Amino acid sequence: ENRHITWFITTNNATMRAFLLLCMLASAAAFFTGTPLQAGARQTAQRSSRSNMEMRARVCDLLGKRPNRQARVVTFSHKRNKTVQHVNLQTKRYFSDELGRNVKLRLSTKGMKTVTKYGGVDAAAKKFGLDLTKF
């Protein structure tokens, strides 16, 4: 009876090895099929004008407000931990009379109040030296 168990284990081991070898060969064959990569040629993806996403800093477009990186949180035990106080940025569209179109700005809430104070985005941009044609 002990002989039968050892025969089963060795046969099962050999079958498992053959199966794993077959799987590795099949995956290697599937991996190397297809078109080879060309090292020198770079393909540029065609993008529409709407999808020109770019990473921008968290800065107000009008006032130039930046995150406060000097802030600290003081715990009950008076440990001081560094933290960042971010600017409250909102994406807002304004109609520019000079350009005759909407401009999409990333403004802080104080920047939005400033636009309201000056009576429009054109006057505020002129006051702070912002070129609205870039937006």
PDB file of C-alpha atoms in Angstrom:
ATOM      1  CA  GLU A   1       0.000   0.000   0.000  1.00  0.00           C
ATOM      2  CA  ASN A   2       2.892   2.345   0.752  1.00  0.00           C
ATOM      3  CA  ARG A   3       4.330   1.593  -2.721  1.00  0.00           C
ATOM      4  CA  HIS A   4       1.127   2.770  -4.404  1.00  0.00           C
ATOM      5  CA  ILE A   5       1.186   6.119  -2.590  1.00  0.00           C
ATOM      6  CA  THR A   6       4.819   6.813  -3.538  1.00  0.00           C
ATOM      7  CA  TRP A   7       4.081   5.826  -7.171  1.00  0.00           C
ATOM      8  CA  PHE A   8       1.097   8.219  -7.217  1.00  0.00           C
ATOM      9  CA  ILE A   9       3.167  11.087  -5.793  1.00  0.00           C
ATOM     10  CA  THR A  10       6.042  10.620  -8.267  1.00  0.00           C
ATOM     11  CA  THR A  11       3.625  10.247 -11.206  1.00  0.00           C
ATOM     12  CA  ASN A  12       1.657  13.310 -10.065  1.00  0.00           C
ATOM     13  CA  ASN A  13       4.935  15.238  -9.685  1.00  0.00           C
ATOM     14  CA  ALA A  14       6.025  14.365 -13.230  1.00  0.00           C
ATOM     15  CA  THR A  15       2.604  15.277 -14.613  1.00  0.00           C
ATOM     16  CA  MET A  16       2.666  18.596 -12.779  1.00  0.00           C
ATOM     17  CA  ARG A  17       6.151  19.383 -14.124  1.00  0.00           C
ATOM     18  CA  ALA A  18       5.052  18.623 -17.676  1.00  0.00           C
ATOM     19  CA  PHE A  19       1.958  20.796 -17.255  1.00  0.00           C
ATOM     20  CA  LEU A  20       3.976  23.735 -15.883  1.00  0.00           C
ATOM     21  CA  LEU A  21       6.514  23.406 -18.707  1.00  0.00           C
ATOM     22  CA  LEU A  22       3.690  23.416 -21.261  1.00  0.00           C
ATOM     23  CA  CYS A  23       2.149  26.534 -19.657  1.00  0.00           C
ATOM     24  CA  MET A  24       5.486  28.349 -19.673  1.00  0.00           C
ATOM     25  CA  LEU A  25       6.051  27.536 -23.342  1.00  0.00           C
ATOM     26  CA  ALA A  26       2.550  28.676 -24.272  1.00  0.00           C
ATOM     27  CA  SER A  27       2.932  31.979 -22.413  1.00  0.00           C
ATOM     28  CA  ALA A  28       6.371  32.572 -23.951  1.00  0.00           C
ATOM     29  CA  ALA A  29       4.984  31.890 -27.426  1.00  0.00           C
ATOM     30  CA  ALA A  30       2.087  34.273 -26.807  1.00  0.00           C
ATOM     31  CA  PHE A  31       4.461  36.921 -25.474  1.00  0.00           C
ATOM     32  CA  PHE A  32       6.705  36.978 -28.538  1.00  0.00           C
ATOM     33  CA  THR A  33       3.940  37.139 -31.160  1.00  0.00           C
ATOM     34  CA  GLY A  34       2.901  40.452 -32.653  1.00  0.00           C
ATOM     35  CA  THR A  35       4.767  43.372 -34.136  1.00  0.00           C
ATOM     36  CA  PRO A  36       8.244  44.103 -32.822  1.00  0.00           C
ATOM     37  CA  LEU A  37       8.935  47.434 -31.169  1.00  0.00           C
ATOM     38  CA  GLN A  38      10.950  50.000 -33.073  1.00  0.00           C
ATOM     39  CA  ALA A  39      13.523  51.650 -30.866  1.00  0.00           C
ATOM     40  CA  GLY A  40      14.086  54.853 -32.835  1.00  0.00           C
ATOM     41  CA  ALA A  41      10.577  55.760 -33.945  1.00  0.00           C
ATOM     42  CA  ARG A  42       8.323  57.558 -31.508  1.00  0.00           C
ATOM     43  CA  GLN A  43       4.628  57.640 -32.103  1.00  0.00           C
ATOM     44  CA  THR A  44       2.797  60.813 -31.170  1.00  0.00           C
ATOM     45  CA  ALA A  45      -0.809  60.448 -30.166  1.00  0.00           C
ATOM     46  CA  GLN A  46      -3.276  62.757 -31.856  1.00  0.00           C
ATOM     47  CA  ARG A  47      -5.031  64.858 -29.254  1.00  0.00           C
ATOM     48  CA  SER A  48      -8.048  67.021 -29.604  1.00  0.00           C
ATOM     49  CA  SER A  49      -7.959  70.590 -28.370  1.00  0.00           C
ATOM     50  CA  ARG A  50     -10.268  69.694 -25.460  1.00  0.00           C
ATOM     51  CA  SER A  51      -7.950  67.083 -23.946  1.00  0.00           C
ATOM     52  CA  ASN A  52      -4.851  69.181 -23.352  1.00  0.00           C
ATOM     53  CA  MET A  53      -4.688  68.297 -19.663  1.00  0.00           C
ATOM     54  CA  GLU A  54      -1.553  69.394 -17.889  1.00  0.00           C
ATOM     55  CA  MET A  55      -0.559  69.313 -14.276  1.00  0.00           C
ATOM     56  CA  ARG A  56      -0.598  72.794 -12.810  1.00  0.00           C
ATOM     57  CA  ALA A  57       0.568  74.103  -9.476  1.00  0.00           C
ATOM     58  CA  ARG A  58      -2.062  74.968  -6.889  1.00  0.00           C
ATOM     59  CA  VAL A  59      -1.763  78.694  -7.481  1.00  0.00           C
ATOM     60  CA  CYS A  60      -4.467  81.318  -8.006  1.00  0.00           C
ATOM     61  CA  ASP A  61      -4.312  82.577 -11.608  1.00  0.00           C
ATOM     62  CA  LEU A  62      -5.237  86.136 -10.657  1.00  0.00           C
ATOM     63  CA  LEU A  63      -3.637  86.843  -7.292  1.00  0.00           C
ATOM     64  CA  GLY A  64      -0.834  84.270  -7.312  1.00  0.00           C
ATOM     65  CA  LYS A  65      -1.750  82.866  -3.890  1.00  0.00           C
ATOM     66  CA  ARG A  66       0.277  79.742  -3.060  1.00  0.00           C
ATOM     67  CA  PRO A  67      -0.029  76.986  -0.412  1.00  0.00           C
ATOM     68  CA  ASN A  68       1.436  77.812   2.999  1.00  0.00           C
ATOM     69  CA  ARG A  69       4.151  75.211   3.534  1.00  0.00           C
ATOM     70  CA  GLN A  70       5.345  76.732   6.835  1.00  0.00           C
ATOM     71  CA  ALA A  71       2.242  75.715   8.804  1.00  0.00           C
ATOM     72  CA  ARG A  72       2.386  73.511  11.897  1.00  0.00           C
ATOM     73  CA  VAL A  73      -0.177  71.535  13.846  1.00  0.00           C
ATOM     74  CA  VAL A  74       0.364  71.600  17.603  1.00  0.00           C
ATOM     75  CA  THR A  75      -0.968  68.536  19.391  1.00  0.00           C
ATOM     76  CA  PHE A  76      -2.241  68.267  22.951  1.00  0.00           C
ATOM     77  CA  SER A  77       1.175  67.027  24.060  1.00  0.00           C
ATOM     78  CA  HIS A  78       2.658  70.084  22.275  1.00  0.00           C
ATOM     79  CA  LYS A  79       4.327  68.135  19.489  1.00  0.00           C
ATOM     80  CA  ARG A  80       4.642  70.212  16.334  1.00  0.00           C
ATOM     81  CA  ASN A  81       3.840  68.459  13.063  1.00  0.00           C
ATOM     82  CA  LYS A  82       4.345  70.035   9.656  1.00  0.00           C
ATOM     83  CA  THR A  83       1.267  70.494   7.473  1.00  0.00           C
ATOM     84  CA  VAL A  84       0.320  72.342   4.305  1.00  0.00           C
ATOM     85  CA  GLN A  85      -2.495  74.890   4.216  1.00  0.00           C
ATOM     86  CA  HIS A  86      -3.825  74.776   0.671  1.00  0.00           C
ATOM     87  CA  VAL A  87      -5.434  77.661  -1.162  1.00  0.00           C
ATOM     88  CA  ASN A  88      -9.197  77.327  -1.654  1.00  0.00           C
ATOM     89  CA  LEU A  89      -9.050  77.083  -5.448  1.00  0.00           C
ATOM     90  CA  GLN A  90     -12.165  76.981  -7.608  1.00  0.00           C
ATOM     91  CA  THR A  91     -12.402  76.562 -11.378  1.00  0.00           C
ATOM     92  CA  LYS A  92     -14.660  79.303 -12.709  1.00  0.00           C
ATOM     93  CA  ARG A  93     -15.661  80.540 -16.146  1.00  0.00           C
ATOM     94  CA  TYR A  94     -16.029  84.260 -16.804  1.00  0.00           C
ATOM     95  CA  PHE A  95     -17.128  85.987 -19.989  1.00  0.00           C
ATOM     96  CA  SER A  96     -14.463  88.369 -21.283  1.00  0.00           C
ATOM     97  CA  ASP A  97     -15.913  91.326 -23.185  1.00  0.00           C
ATOM     98  CA  GLU A  98     -12.525  92.153 -24.722  1.00  0.00           C
ATOM     99  CA  LEU A  99     -12.012  88.623 -26.088  1.00  0.00           C
ATOM    100  CA  GLY A 100     -15.678  87.958 -26.796  1.00  0.00           C
ATOM    101  CA  ARG A 101     -15.528  84.484 -25.266  1.00  0.00           C
ATOM    102  CA  ASN A 102     -15.485  82.608 -21.971  1.00  0.00           C
ATOM    103  CA  VAL A 103     -12.225  82.224 -20.084  1.00  0.00           C
ATOM    104  CA  LYS A 104     -11.762  79.414 -17.594  1.00  0.00           C
ATOM    105  CA  LEU A 105      -9.687  80.497 -14.606  1.00  0.00           C
ATOM    106  CA  ARG A 106      -8.504  78.691 -11.496  1.00  0.00           C
ATOM    107  CA  LEU A 107      -9.106  81.275  -8.792  1.00  0.00           C
ATOM    108  CA  SER A 108      -8.998  81.390  -5.042  1.00  0.00           C
ATOM    109  CA  THR A 109     -12.213  82.489  -3.369  1.00  0.00           C
ATOM    110  CA  LYS A 110     -10.548  85.812  -2.580  1.00  0.00           C
ATOM    111  CA  GLY A 111      -9.697  86.118  -6.277  1.00  0.00           C
ATOM    112  CA  MET A 112     -13.370  85.566  -7.122  1.00  0.00           C
ATOM    113  CA  LYS A 113     -14.327  88.372  -4.719  1.00  0.00           C
ATOM    114  CA  THR A 114     -11.687  90.568  -6.364  1.00  0.00           C
ATOM    115  CA  VAL A 115     -13.211  89.967  -9.829  1.00  0.00           C
ATOM    116  CA  THR A 116     -16.610  90.954  -8.420  1.00  0.00           C
ATOM    117  CA  LYS A 117     -15.114  94.055  -6.791  1.00  0.00           C
ATOM    118  CA  TYR A 118     -13.570  95.320 -10.033  1.00  0.00           C
ATOM    119  CA  GLY A 119     -16.785  94.681 -11.965  1.00  0.00           C
ATOM    120  CA  GLY A 120     -15.544  91.980 -14.306  1.00  0.00           C
ATOM    121  CA  VAL A 121     -12.704  89.723 -15.252  1.00  0.00           C
ATOM    122  CA  ASP A 122     -11.275  92.164 -17.814  1.00  0.00           C
ATOM    123  CA  ALA A 123     -10.795  94.996 -15.285  1.00  0.00           C
ATOM    124  CA  ALA A 124      -9.334  92.646 -12.668  1.00  0.00           C
ATOM    125  CA  ALA A 125      -6.931  91.108 -15.195  1.00  0.00           C
ATOM    126  CA  LYS A 126      -5.817  94.567 -16.293  1.00  0.00           C
ATOM    127  CA  LYS A 127      -5.237  95.618 -12.674  1.00  0.00           C
ATOM    128  CA  PHE A 128      -3.139  92.516 -11.834  1.00  0.00           C
ATOM    129  CA  GLY A 129      -1.392  92.214 -15.216  1.00  0.00           C
ATOM    130  CA  LEU A 130      -2.982  88.920 -16.290  1.00  0.00           C
ATOM    131  CA  ASP A 131      -3.060  88.001 -19.999  1.00  0.00           C
ATOM    132  CA  LEU A 132      -6.493  86.443 -20.583  1.00  0.00           C
ATOM    133  CA  THR A 133      -5.616  85.175 -24.083  1.00  0.00           C
ATOM    134  CA  LYS A 134      -3.709  82.277 -22.446  1.00  0.00           C
ATOM    135  CA  PHE A 135      -6.878  80.969 -20.812  1.00  0.00           C
TER     136      PHE A 135
END
